[in-house]
CSV table of C-alpha atoms in Angstrom, one decimal:
chain,number,residue,atom,x,y,z
A,1,UNK,CA,-93.1,8.2,-83.3
A,2,UNK,CA,-91.3,10.3,-85.6
A,3,UNK,CA,-87.7,9.8,-85.2
A,4,UNK,CA,-84.7,11.7,-87.0
A,5,UNK,CA,-81.2,9.9,-87.6
A,6,UNK,CA,-78.0,12.1,-87.7
A,7,UNK,CA,-75.4,10.2,-90.2
A,8,UNK,CA,-78.4,7.9,-91.4
A,9,UNK,CA,-76.1,6.7,-94.1
A,10,UNK,CA,-73.8,4.7,-92.0
A,11,UNK,CA,-74.4,1.1,-92.1
A,12,UNK,CA,-75.3,1.0,-88.4
A,13,UNK,CA,-77.5,4.0,-88.3
A,14,UNK,CA,-79.2,2.9,-91.8
A,15,UNK,CA,-79.8,-0.5,-90.5
A,16,UNK,CA,-81.5,1.0,-87.5
A,17,UNK,CA,-83.6,3.3,-89.5
A,18,UNK,CA,-84.9,0.4,-91.7
A,19,UNK,CA,-85.6,-1.6,-88.3
A,20,UNK,CA,-87.5,1.6,-86.5
A,21,UNK,CA,-89.6,2.1,-90.0
A,22,UNK,CA,-90.4,-2.0,-89.9
A,23,UNK,CA,-91.7,-1.6,-86.4
A,24,UNK,CA,-93.9,1.4,-87.1
A,25,UNK,CA,-92.2,4.5,-87.0
A,26,UNK,CA,-91.9,7.5,-89.2
A,27,UNK,CA,-88.2,7.8,-90.1
A,28,UNK,CA,-86.0,10.7,-91.2
A,29,UNK,CA,-82.7,11.3,-91.2
A,30,UNK,CA,-79.5,13.6,-92.7
A,31,UNK,CA,-76.0,12.8,-93.8
A,32,UNK,CA,-73.1,14.8,-95.1
A,33,UNK,CA,-72.9,12.4,-98.2
A,34,UNK,CA,-76.1,11.8,-100.1
A,35,UNK,CA,-76.8,9.7,-103.1
A,36,UNK,CA,-74.8,6.4,-101.4
A,37,UNK,CA,-76.3,3.0,-101.7
A,38,UNK,CA,-77.5,3.0,-98.4
A,39,UNK,CA,-79.4,6.2,-98.6
A,40,UNK,CA,-80.6,5.4,-101.9
A,41,UNK,CA,-82.4,2.2,-100.2
A,42,UNK,CA,-83.9,4.1,-97.4
A,43,UNK,CA,-85.2,6.4,-99.9
A,44,UNK,CA,-86.7,3.5,-101.8
A,45,UNK,CA,-88.7,2.7,-98.6
A,46,UNK,CA,-90.0,6.2,-98.4
A,47,UNK,CA,-87.5,7.9,-96.0
A,48,UNK,CA,-86.8,11.5,-96.4
A,49,UNK,CA,-83.3,12.3,-96.4
A,50,UNK,CA,-81.4,15.7,-96.5
A,51,UNK,CA,-78.0,17.0,-96.3
A,52,UNK,CA,-76.0,17.4,-93.3
A,53,UNK,CA,-78.1,20.5,-92.2
A,54,UNK,CA,-81.2,19.5,-89.4
A,55,UNK,CA,-83.6,20.9,-92.0
A,56,UNK,CA,-85.9,17.6,-91.5
A,57,UNK,CA,-85.8,18.6,-87.9
A,58,UNK,CA,-89.1,20.2,-86.7
A,59,UNK,CA,-91.8,20.3,-83.9
A,60,UNK,CA,-93.1,17.0,-84.8
A,61,UNK,CA,-90.0,15.2,-84.3
A,62,UNK,CA,-90.1,13.1,-81.1
A,63,UNK,CA,-86.5,12.1,-81.1
A,64,UNK,CA,-83.1,12.7,-82.7
A,65,UNK,CA,-80.7,9.8,-82.9
A,66,UNK,CA,-77.1,10.0,-83.0
A,67,UNK,CA,-73.9,7.9,-82.6
A,68,UNK,CA,-70.7,8.8,-80.8
A,69,UNK,CA,-69.2,10.1,-83.8
A,70,UNK,CA,-71.6,13.2,-84.2
A,71,UNK,CA,-70.0,16.4,-82.9
A,72,UNK,CA,-71.8,18.8,-80.8
A,73,UNK,CA,-71.6,21.2,-83.2
A,74,UNK,CA,-73.8,19.4,-85.8
A,75,UNK,CA,-76.6,21.7,-87.5
A,76,UNK,CA,-79.2,18.7,-86.3
A,77,UNK,CA,-78.2,18.0,-82.9
A,78,UNK,CA,-77.9,22.1,-82.2
A,79,UNK,CA,-81.5,22.3,-83.4
A,80,UNK,CA,-82.8,19.1,-81.6
A,81,UNK,CA,-81.3,21.0,-78.5
A,82,UNK,CA,-82.9,24.2,-79.4
A,83,UNK,CA,-86.2,22.7,-79.9
A,84,UNK,CA,-86.0,20.8,-76.6
A,85,UNK,CA,-86.4,17.5,-78.5
A,86,UNK,CA,-85.0,14.1,-77.1
A,87,UNK,CA,-81.6,13.1,-78.5
A,88,UNK,CA,-80.6,9.2,-77.7
A,89,UNK,CA,-77.4,7.6,-78.7
A,90,UNK,CA,-78.2,4.8,-81.2
A,91,UNK,CA,-77.4,2.1,-79.1
A,92,UNK,CA,-79.9,3.0,-76.9
A,93,UNK,CA,-82.4,3.6,-79.6
A,94,UNK,CA,-81.5,-0.2,-80.6
A,95,UNK,CA,-82.2,-1.5,-77.5
A,96,UNK,CA,-85.4,0.1,-77.0
A,97,UNK,CA,-86.3,-1.1,-80.3
A,98,UNK,CA,-85.9,-4.6,-79.8
A,99,UNK,CA,-87.0,-5.1,-76.0
A,100,UNK,CA,-89.9,-7.1,-77.1
A,101,UNK,CA,-87.6,-9.7,-78.3
A,102,UNK,CA,-85.6,-12.1,-76.4
A,103,UNK,CA,-82.5,-10.7,-77.9
A,104,UNK,CA,-79.3,-12.7,-78.6
A,105,UNK,CA,-76.2,-10.3,-78.9
A,106,UNK,CA,-73.1,-10.8,-80.9
A,107,UNK,CA,-70.1,-9.0,-79.7
A,108,UNK,CA,-66.4,-9.1,-80.6
A,109,UNK,CA,-63.7,-7.7,-82.0
A,110,UNK,CA,-64.0,-9.9,-85.4
A,111,UNK,CA,-66.9,-11.4,-87.1
A,112,UNK,CA,-69.7,-10.2,-85.5
A,113,UNK,CA,-71.5,-9.1,-88.7
A,114,UNK,CA,-70.5,-12.5,-90.2
A,115,UNK,CA,-71.7,-14.3,-87.1
A,116,UNK,CA,-74.7,-12.5,-86.8
A,117,UNK,CA,-76.0,-13.1,-90.4
A,118,UNK,CA,-75.3,-16.8,-90.2
A,119,UNK,CA,-77.4,-17.2,-87.0
A,120,UNK,CA,-80.1,-15.1,-88.3
A,121,UNK,CA,-80.1,-17.5,-91.4
A,122,UNK,CA,-80.1,-20.5,-89.4
A,123,UNK,CA,-83.1,-19.7,-86.9
A,124,UNK,CA,-85.2,-18.3,-90.1
A,125,UNK,CA,-84.3,-21.7,-91.6
A,126,UNK,CA,-85.7,-23.5,-88.7
A,127,UNK,CA,-89.1,-21.7,-88.8
A,128,UNK,CA,-88.0,-19.2,-85.8
A,129,UNK,CA,-88.9,-15.7,-88.1
A,130,UNK,CA,-86.1,-13.9,-85.7
A,131,UNK,CA,-85.5,-9.9,-86.0
A,132,UNK,CA,-82.0,-9.3,-87.3
A,133,UNK,CA,-80.4,-6.0,-87.5
A,134,UNK,CA,-76.3,-6.3,-88.4
A,135,UNK,CA,-73.7,-4.3,-88.9
A,136,UNK,CA,-73.4,-5.0,-92.6
A,137,UNK,CA,-75.9,-6.0,-95.6
A,138,UNK,CA,-76.8,-9.5,-96.3
A,139,UNK,CA,-78.2,-10.7,-99.4
A,140,UNK,CA,-82.0,-11.4,-99.5
A,141,UNK,CA,-82.4,-9.1,-96.2
A,142,UNK,CA,-83.8,-5.7,-96.4
A,143,UNK,CA,-80.1,-4.2,-96.5
A,144,UNK,CA,-78.8,-5.2,-92.7
A,145,UNK,CA,-82.3,-5.8,-91.1
A,146,UNK,CA,-84.3,-8.8,-91.5
A,147,UNK,CA,-87.7,-7.9,-90.1
A,148,UNK,CA,-89.3,-10.7,-87.8
A,149,UNK,CA,-92.5,-11.4,-85.6
A,150,UNK,CA,-90.7,-14.6,-83.6
A,151,UNK,CA,-89.4,-14.4,-79.9
A,152,UNK,CA,-85.8,-13.8,-80.9
A,153,UNK,CA,-83.8,-10.9,-82.3
A,154,UNK,CA,-80.5,-11.2,-83.2
A,155,UNK,CA,-78.6,-8.2,-83.6
A,156,UNK,CA,-74.6,-7.1,-83.8
A,157,UNK,CA,-73.3,-4.5,-80.9
A,158,UNK,CA,-70.8,-2.7,-81.7
A,159,UNK,CA,-67.8,-2.0,-79.1
A,160,UNK,CA,-66.4,0.7,-80.8
A,161,UNK,CA,-67.1,3.4,-77.9
A,162,UNK,CA,-68.4,0.6,-75.5
A,163,UNK,CA,-71.9,1.6,-75.8
A,164,UNK,CA,-72.8,-2.0,-75.7
A,165,UNK,CA,-74.0,-1.2,-71.8
A,166,UNK,CA,-77.3,0.1,-73.3
A,167,UNK,CA,-78.2,-3.6,-73.8
A,168,UNK,CA,-79.6,-6.0,-71.7
A,169,UNK,CA,-79.5,-9.4,-73.7
A,170,UNK,CA,-81.3,-12.6,-73.3
A,171,UNK,CA,-78.2,-14.3,-74.8
A,172,UNK,CA,-74.7,-13.8,-75.9
A,173,UNK,CA,-71.9,-14.5,-78.1
A,174,UNK,CA,-68.5,-13.1,-77.8
A,175,UNK,CA,-66.2,-14.1,-80.8
A,176,UNK,CA,-63.3,-12.9,-80.0
A,177,UNK,CA,-61.2,-9.8,-78.3
A,178,UNK,CA,-57.9,-8.2,-79.5
A,179,UNK,CA,-56.9,-4.5,-79.4
A,180,UNK,CA,-58.9,-2.3,-82.0
A,181,UNK,CA,-60.9,0.6,-80.5
A,182,UNK,CA,-59.2,0.0,-77.0
A,183,UNK,CA,-56.6,-2.3,-75.8
A,184,UNK,CA,-57.4,-6.0,-75.4
A,185,UNK,CA,-57.1,-5.9,-71.6
A,186,UNK,CA,-60.1,-3.1,-72.1
A,187,UNK,CA,-61.8,-5.1,-74.1
A,188,UNK,CA,-61.7,-8.2,-72.2
A,189,UNK,CA,-63.1,-5.9,-69.0
A,190,UNK,CA,-66.2,-5.1,-71.3
A,191,UNK,CA,-67.1,-8.2,-72.6
A,192,UNK,CA,-66.6,-9.7,-69.1
A,193,UNK,CA,-69.5,-7.4,-67.8
A,194,UNK,CA,-71.6,-7.8,-70.9
A,195,UNK,CA,-72.0,-11.4,-70.6
A,196,UNK,CA,-72.1,-11.8,-66.7
A,197,UNK,CA,-75.9,-11.2,-66.2
A,198,UNK,CA,-77.3,-12.9,-69.4
A,199,UNK,CA,-79.9,-15.2,-68.6
A,200,UNK,CA,-80.1,-17.5,-71.3
A,201,UNK,CA,-77.2,-19.2,-73.1
A,202,UNK,CA,-73.8,-17.6,-73.5
A,203,UNK,CA,-70.6,-18.8,-76.0
A,204,UNK,CA,-67.5,-17.3,-75.2
A,205,UNK,CA,-64.9,-17.7,-77.9
A,206,UNK,CA,-62.1,-15.7,-76.5
A,207,UNK,CA,-60.3,-18.8,-75.8
A,208,UNK,CA,-60.7,-20.7,-78.9
A,209,UNK,CA,-58.0,-20.9,-81.6
A,210,UNK,CA,-58.0,-21.1,-85.2
A,211,UNK,CA,-55.9,-20.7,-88.1
A,212,UNK,CA,-56.4,-17.0,-89.3
A,213,UNK,CA,-57.4,-18.6,-92.8
A,214,UNK,CA,-60.2,-20.7,-91.1
A,215,UNK,CA,-61.9,-17.8,-89.4
A,216,UNK,CA,-65.2,-18.5,-91.3
A,217,UNK,CA,-65.4,-21.9,-89.7
A,218,UNK,CA,-65.2,-20.5,-86.5
A,219,UNK,CA,-67.9,-18.0,-87.4
A,220,UNK,CA,-70.0,-20.8,-88.7
A,221,UNK,CA,-69.4,-22.8,-85.6
A,222,UNK,CA,-70.4,-20.2,-83.2
A,223,UNK,CA,-73.8,-19.6,-85.0
A,224,UNK,CA,-74.4,-23.1,-85.2
A,225,UNK,CA,-73.5,-23.8,-81.5
A,226,UNK,CA,-76.2,-21.0,-80.3
A,227,UNK,CA,-78.7,-22.0,-82.5
A,228,UNK,CA,-78.7,-25.5,-80.7
A,229,UNK,CA,-78.8,-23.7,-77.5
A,230,UNK,CA,-82.0,-22.0,-78.7
A,231,UNK,CA,-83.3,-25.6,-79.1
A,232,UNK,CA,-82.9,-25.8,-83.2
A,233,UNK,CA,-82.0,-29.3,-84.0
A,234,UNK,CA,-78.0,-29.6,-85.1
A,235,UNK,CA,-78.6,-31.0,-88.1
A,236,UNK,CA,-80.9,-28.9,-89.3
A,237,UNK,CA,-78.4,-25.8,-88.2
A,238,UNK,CA,-75.8,-27.3,-90.0
A,239,UNK,CA,-78.0,-28.0,-93.4
A,240,UNK,CA,-79.2,-24.5,-93.2
A,241,UNK,CA,-75.6,-23.2,-93.8
A,242,UNK,CA,-75.3,-25.0,-97.0
A,243,UNK,CA,-78.0,-22.1,-98.4
A,244,UNK,CA,-76.1,-19.3,-96.3
A,245,UNK,CA,-75.4,-16.2,-99.4
A,246,UNK,CA,-72.8,-14.6,-97.5
A,247,UNK,CA,-72.4,-11.0,-96.2
A,248,UNK,CA,-71.4,-8.2,-98.4
A,249,UNK,CA,-67.7,-6.6,-98.0
A,250,UNK,CA,-66.9,-10.0,-96.1
A,251,UNK,CA,-64.4,-11.1,-98.6
A,252,UNK,CA,-67.1,-10.6,-101.1
A,253,UNK,CA,-66.2,-11.8,-104.5
A,254,UNK,CA,-66.3,-9.7,-107.7
A,255,UNK,CA,-64.2,-12.4,-110.1
A,256,UNK,CA,-62.3,-15.4,-110.2
A,257,UNK,CA,-59.4,-13.1,-109.0
A,258,UNK,CA,-60.9,-10.1,-107.3
A,259,UNK,CA,-62.4,-9.8,-103.7
A,260,UNK,CA,-63.5,-6.7,-101.5
A,261,UNK,CA,-63.6,-7.0,-97.5
A,262,UNK,CA,-64.0,-4.9,-95.0
A,263,UNK,CA,-60.9,-5.3,-93.0
A,264,UNK,CA,-59.7,-2.2,-91.1
A,265,UNK,CA,-57.9,-3.8,-88.1
A,266,UNK,CA,-54.5,-6.0,-88.1
A,267,UNK,CA,-56.1,-8.8,-86.8
A,268,UNK,CA,-58.7,-8.6,-89.7
A,269,UNK,CA,-56.4,-7.7,-92.5
A,270,UNK,CA,-54.2,-10.5,-91.2
A,271,UNK,CA,-57.0,-13.5,-91.4
A,272,UNK,CA,-57.8,-11.7,-94.8
A,273,UNK,CA,-54.2,-11.8,-96.2
A,274,UNK,CA,-53.5,-15.2,-94.8
A,275,UNK,CA,-56.7,-16.5,-96.8
A,276,UNK,CA,-56.3,-15.2,-100.0
A,277,UNK,CA,-52.2,-15.8,-100.0
A,278,UNK,CA,-53.2,-19.7,-100.3
A,279,UNK,CA,-55.0,-18.8,-103.9
A,280,UNK,CA,-52.4,-16.3,-105.0
A,281,UNK,CA,-49.1,-18.2,-105.4
A,282,UNK,CA,-47.9,-15.6,-108.2
A,283,UNK,CA,-49.0,-12.4,-105.9
A,284,UNK,CA,-51.7,-10.7,-104.2
A,285,UNK,CA,-52.3,-7.1,-104.6
A,286,UNK,CA,-53.8,-5.4,-101.4
A,287,UNK,CA,-55.8,-2.1,-101.8
A,288,UNK,CA,-56.4,-0.9,-98.6
A,289,UNK,CA,-57.5,2.6,-96.8
A,290,UNK,CA,-57.4,3.3,-93.1
A,291,UNK,CA,-60.8,4.3,-91.9
A,292,UNK,CA,-60.0,7.2,-89.7
A,293,UNK,CA,-57.0,9.3,-88.2
A,294,UNK,CA,-57.5,8.2,-84.7
A,295,UNK,CA,-57.5,4.3,-85.5
A,296,UNK,CA,-54.4,4.5,-87.8
A,297,UNK,CA,-52.5,6.6,-85.3
A,298,UNK,CA,-53.0,3.9,-82.4
A,299,UNK,CA,-52.5,0.9,-84.7
A,300,UNK,CA,-49.6,2.4,-86.6
A,301,UNK,CA,-46.9,-0.1,-85.2
A,302,UNK,CA,-49.2,-3.3,-84.8
A,303,UNK,CA,-50.3,-2.4,-88.7
A,304,UNK,CA,-46.7,-2.0,-89.8
A,305,UNK,CA,-45.6,-5.5,-88.1
A,306,UNK,CA,-48.6,-7.1,-89.5
A,307,UNK,CA,-48.0,-6.0,-93.0
A,308,UNK,CA,-44.1,-7.1,-93.0
A,309,UNK,CA,-45.3,-10.3,-91.3
A,310,UNK,CA,-48.1,-11.0,-93.7
A,311,UNK,CA,-47.1,-10.1,-97.2
A,312,UNK,CA,-44.2,-11.9,-99.2
A,313,UNK,CA,-42.0,-10.6,-101.8
A,314,UNK,CA,-44.3,-11.1,-104.4
A,315,UNK,CA,-47.2,-9.3,-102.9
A,316,UNK,CA,-47.7,-5.6,-103.1
A,317,UNK,CA,-50.0,-2.8,-100.8
A,318,UNK,CA,-51.4,-0.1,-102.3
A,319,UNK,CA,-52.0,2.2,-99.5
A,320,UNK,CA,-54.8,4.9,-99.8
A,321,UNK,CA,-55.0,8.3,-97.8
A,322,UNK,CA,-57.2,7.9,-94.5
A,323,UNK,CA,-61.0,8.5,-95.5
A,324,UNK,CA,-61.7,11.7,-94.1
A,325,UNK,CA,-65.0,11.9,-93.0
A,326,UNK,CA,-65.2,15.4,-92.1
A,327,UNK,CA,-65.1,17.2,-88.8
A,328,UNK,CA,-62.6,18.6,-86.7
A,329,UNK,CA,-60.4,15.4,-86.1
A,330,UNK,CA,-57.1,15.6,-85.5
A,331,UNK,CA,-55.4,15.1,-89.0
A,332,UNK,CA,-51.6,15.0,-88.0
A,333,UNK,CA,-51.1,11.5,-89.0
A,334,UNK,CA,-51.8,9.9,-92.6
A,335,UNK,CA,-51.2,7.1,-94.8
A,336,UNK,CA,-47.6,8.3,-95.6
A,337,UNK,CA,-46.8,7.8,-92.2
A,338,UNK,CA,-47.9,4.3,-92.2
A,339,UNK,CA,-45.6,3.4,-95.1
A,340,UNK,CA,-42.5,5.2,-93.4
A,341,UNK,CA,-43.3,2.7,-90.4
A,342,UNK,CA,-43.5,-0.4,-92.7
A,343,UNK,CA,-40.5,0.3,-94.2
A,344,UNK,CA,-39.0,0.9,-90.9
A,345,UNK,CA,-39.8,-2.6,-89.4
A,346,UNK,CA,-38.3,-4.0,-92.5
A,347,UNK,CA,-37.8,-4.0,-96.3
A,348,UNK,CA,-40.1,-7.2,-96.8
A,349,UNK,CA,-43.8,-5.7,-97.8
A,350,UNK,CA,-43.5,-3.5,-101.0
A,351,UNK,CA,-45.9,-0.5,-100.6
A,352,UNK,CA,-46.7,2.2,-102.7
A,353,UNK,CA,-48.9,5.2,-101.9
A,354,UNK,CA,-51.7,6.1,-104.2
A,355,UNK,CA,-53.5,9.3,-104.3
A,356,UNK,CA,-57.1,7.9,-104.9
A,357,UNK,CA,-59.1,5.1,-106.1
A,358,UNK,CA,-58.2,6.2,-109.8
A,359,UNK,CA,-54.8,5.7,-109.1
A,360,UNK,CA,-55.2,2.4,-107.9
A,361,UNK,CA,-57.1,1.3,-110.6
A,362,UNK,CA,-54.6,2.2,-113.1
A,363,UNK,CA,-51.6,1.0,-110.8
A,364,UNK,CA,-53.3,-2.5,-110.9
A,365,UNK,CA,-54.3,-2.3,-114.8
A,366,UNK,CA,-50.8,-1.7,-115.5
A,367,UNK,CA,-49.5,-4.7,-113.4
A,368,UNK,CA,-52.3,-7.1,-113.2
A,369,UNK,CA,-50.2,-10.0,-114.8
A,370,UNK,CA,-48.3,-9.8,-111.5
A,371,UNK,CA,-50.8,-10.8,-109.4
A,372,UNK,CA,-53.2,-13.7,-109.3
A,373,UNK,CA,-55.6,-12.0,-106.7
A,374,UNK,CA,-56.5,-8.4,-106.0
A,375,UNK,CA,-58.6,-7.3,-103.0
A,376,UNK,CA,-59.8,-3.6,-101.6
A,377,UNK,CA,-60.3,-3.6,-98.1
A,378,UNK,CA,-61.1,-0.9,-95.6
A,379,UNK,CA,-64.1,0.4,-93.6
A,380,UNK,CA,-66.3,3.5,-94.4
A,381,UNK,CA,-65.1,4.3,-98.1
A,382,UNK,CA,-68.2,3.5,-100.1
A,383,UNK,CA,-66.0,3.4,-103.2
A,384,UNK,CA,-63.7,0.2,-102.7
A,385,UNK,CA,-66.3,-2.3,-103.6
A,386,UNK,CA,-67.1,0.0,-106.9
A,387,UNK,CA,-63.1,-0.2,-107.2
A,388,UNK,CA,-63.2,-3.8,-107.1
A,389,UNK,CA,-66.0,-4.1,-109.4
A,390,UNK,CA,-63.9,-2.0,-111.8
A,391,UNK,CA,-61.0,-4.2,-111.1
A,392,UNK,CA,-63.1,-7.5,-111.8
A,393,UNK,CA,-64.0,-6.2,-115.4
A,394,UNK,CA,-60.3,-5.7,-116.5
């Protein structure tokens, strides 16, 4: 099959592209932004990628794969419909690709990528040769994918657009549920329905409580417990965690005092900040970019409260403008509105609006003596890890 992915540079779509390629398909793609790490990796595997123009779609293309973020006016989607080519949502395509495996799906508001990577690593160390498709790149894998021919597949399943209904997993882990893309009540309903008919083991951790800074202990516990339910010896499962190398952009360390994290909602940011505060007695500098206008609008009040509750007088928030991925989205809010809300909630959090990554770098450089730890955080923006690397070299 020849499949074309629109928005192929995103971590979810690039992971699907890698999986499809390893499963024997011919893969092409398009993206608004070329030259990123994910696209360079796909091109190194032989995947042809064009700009966001549909130029690689032709009569030999069997299927075009899209995510919910792709607009009806996208040139590739328009061309696919003109040519009568089948259009499939990313979730349905991934579900179909993994149908020959016993799928262990990892869902939840936070921790999915880390738990998926941990469980995949344990099953690999146990000799079960799992197929793994993650929502974040993992050291030692092909980006976010580990190709395996064993009985099991482990996959991070995204709840952001409720497309997880496309999957029929054998087993499942629910890491937690909180307000993010939807209210907590809506998320609980979605997760309840998702796990209801699983024929294999289910671990539902929504009732479990941990300190915010202990979240990786919970992630490891979930992965180990599921591995044991799948037949792995408990001692072997725990031993495998000693060689686990982590996940990219999940509190990834760039130097003794610089980290980068994918945190993009109040709960993830709270966990990140509480963890790093223990290392930053003198002060913590958080450089954060909201990943979208709609999420910022929805989470505005919760974000303001979270920053004021977690940031100490010696800490500082450098707030970047919303990451703009293009399209016709409503741009009537931005980071300046969040600063106004933070200042309205309370005076504790010191925050400064910076116009771009370079200004953030210069701000840290000029004030680096004030902080024990600096962290860049946010989803989507590929420049954030690069900024962490630059700061780590100061």
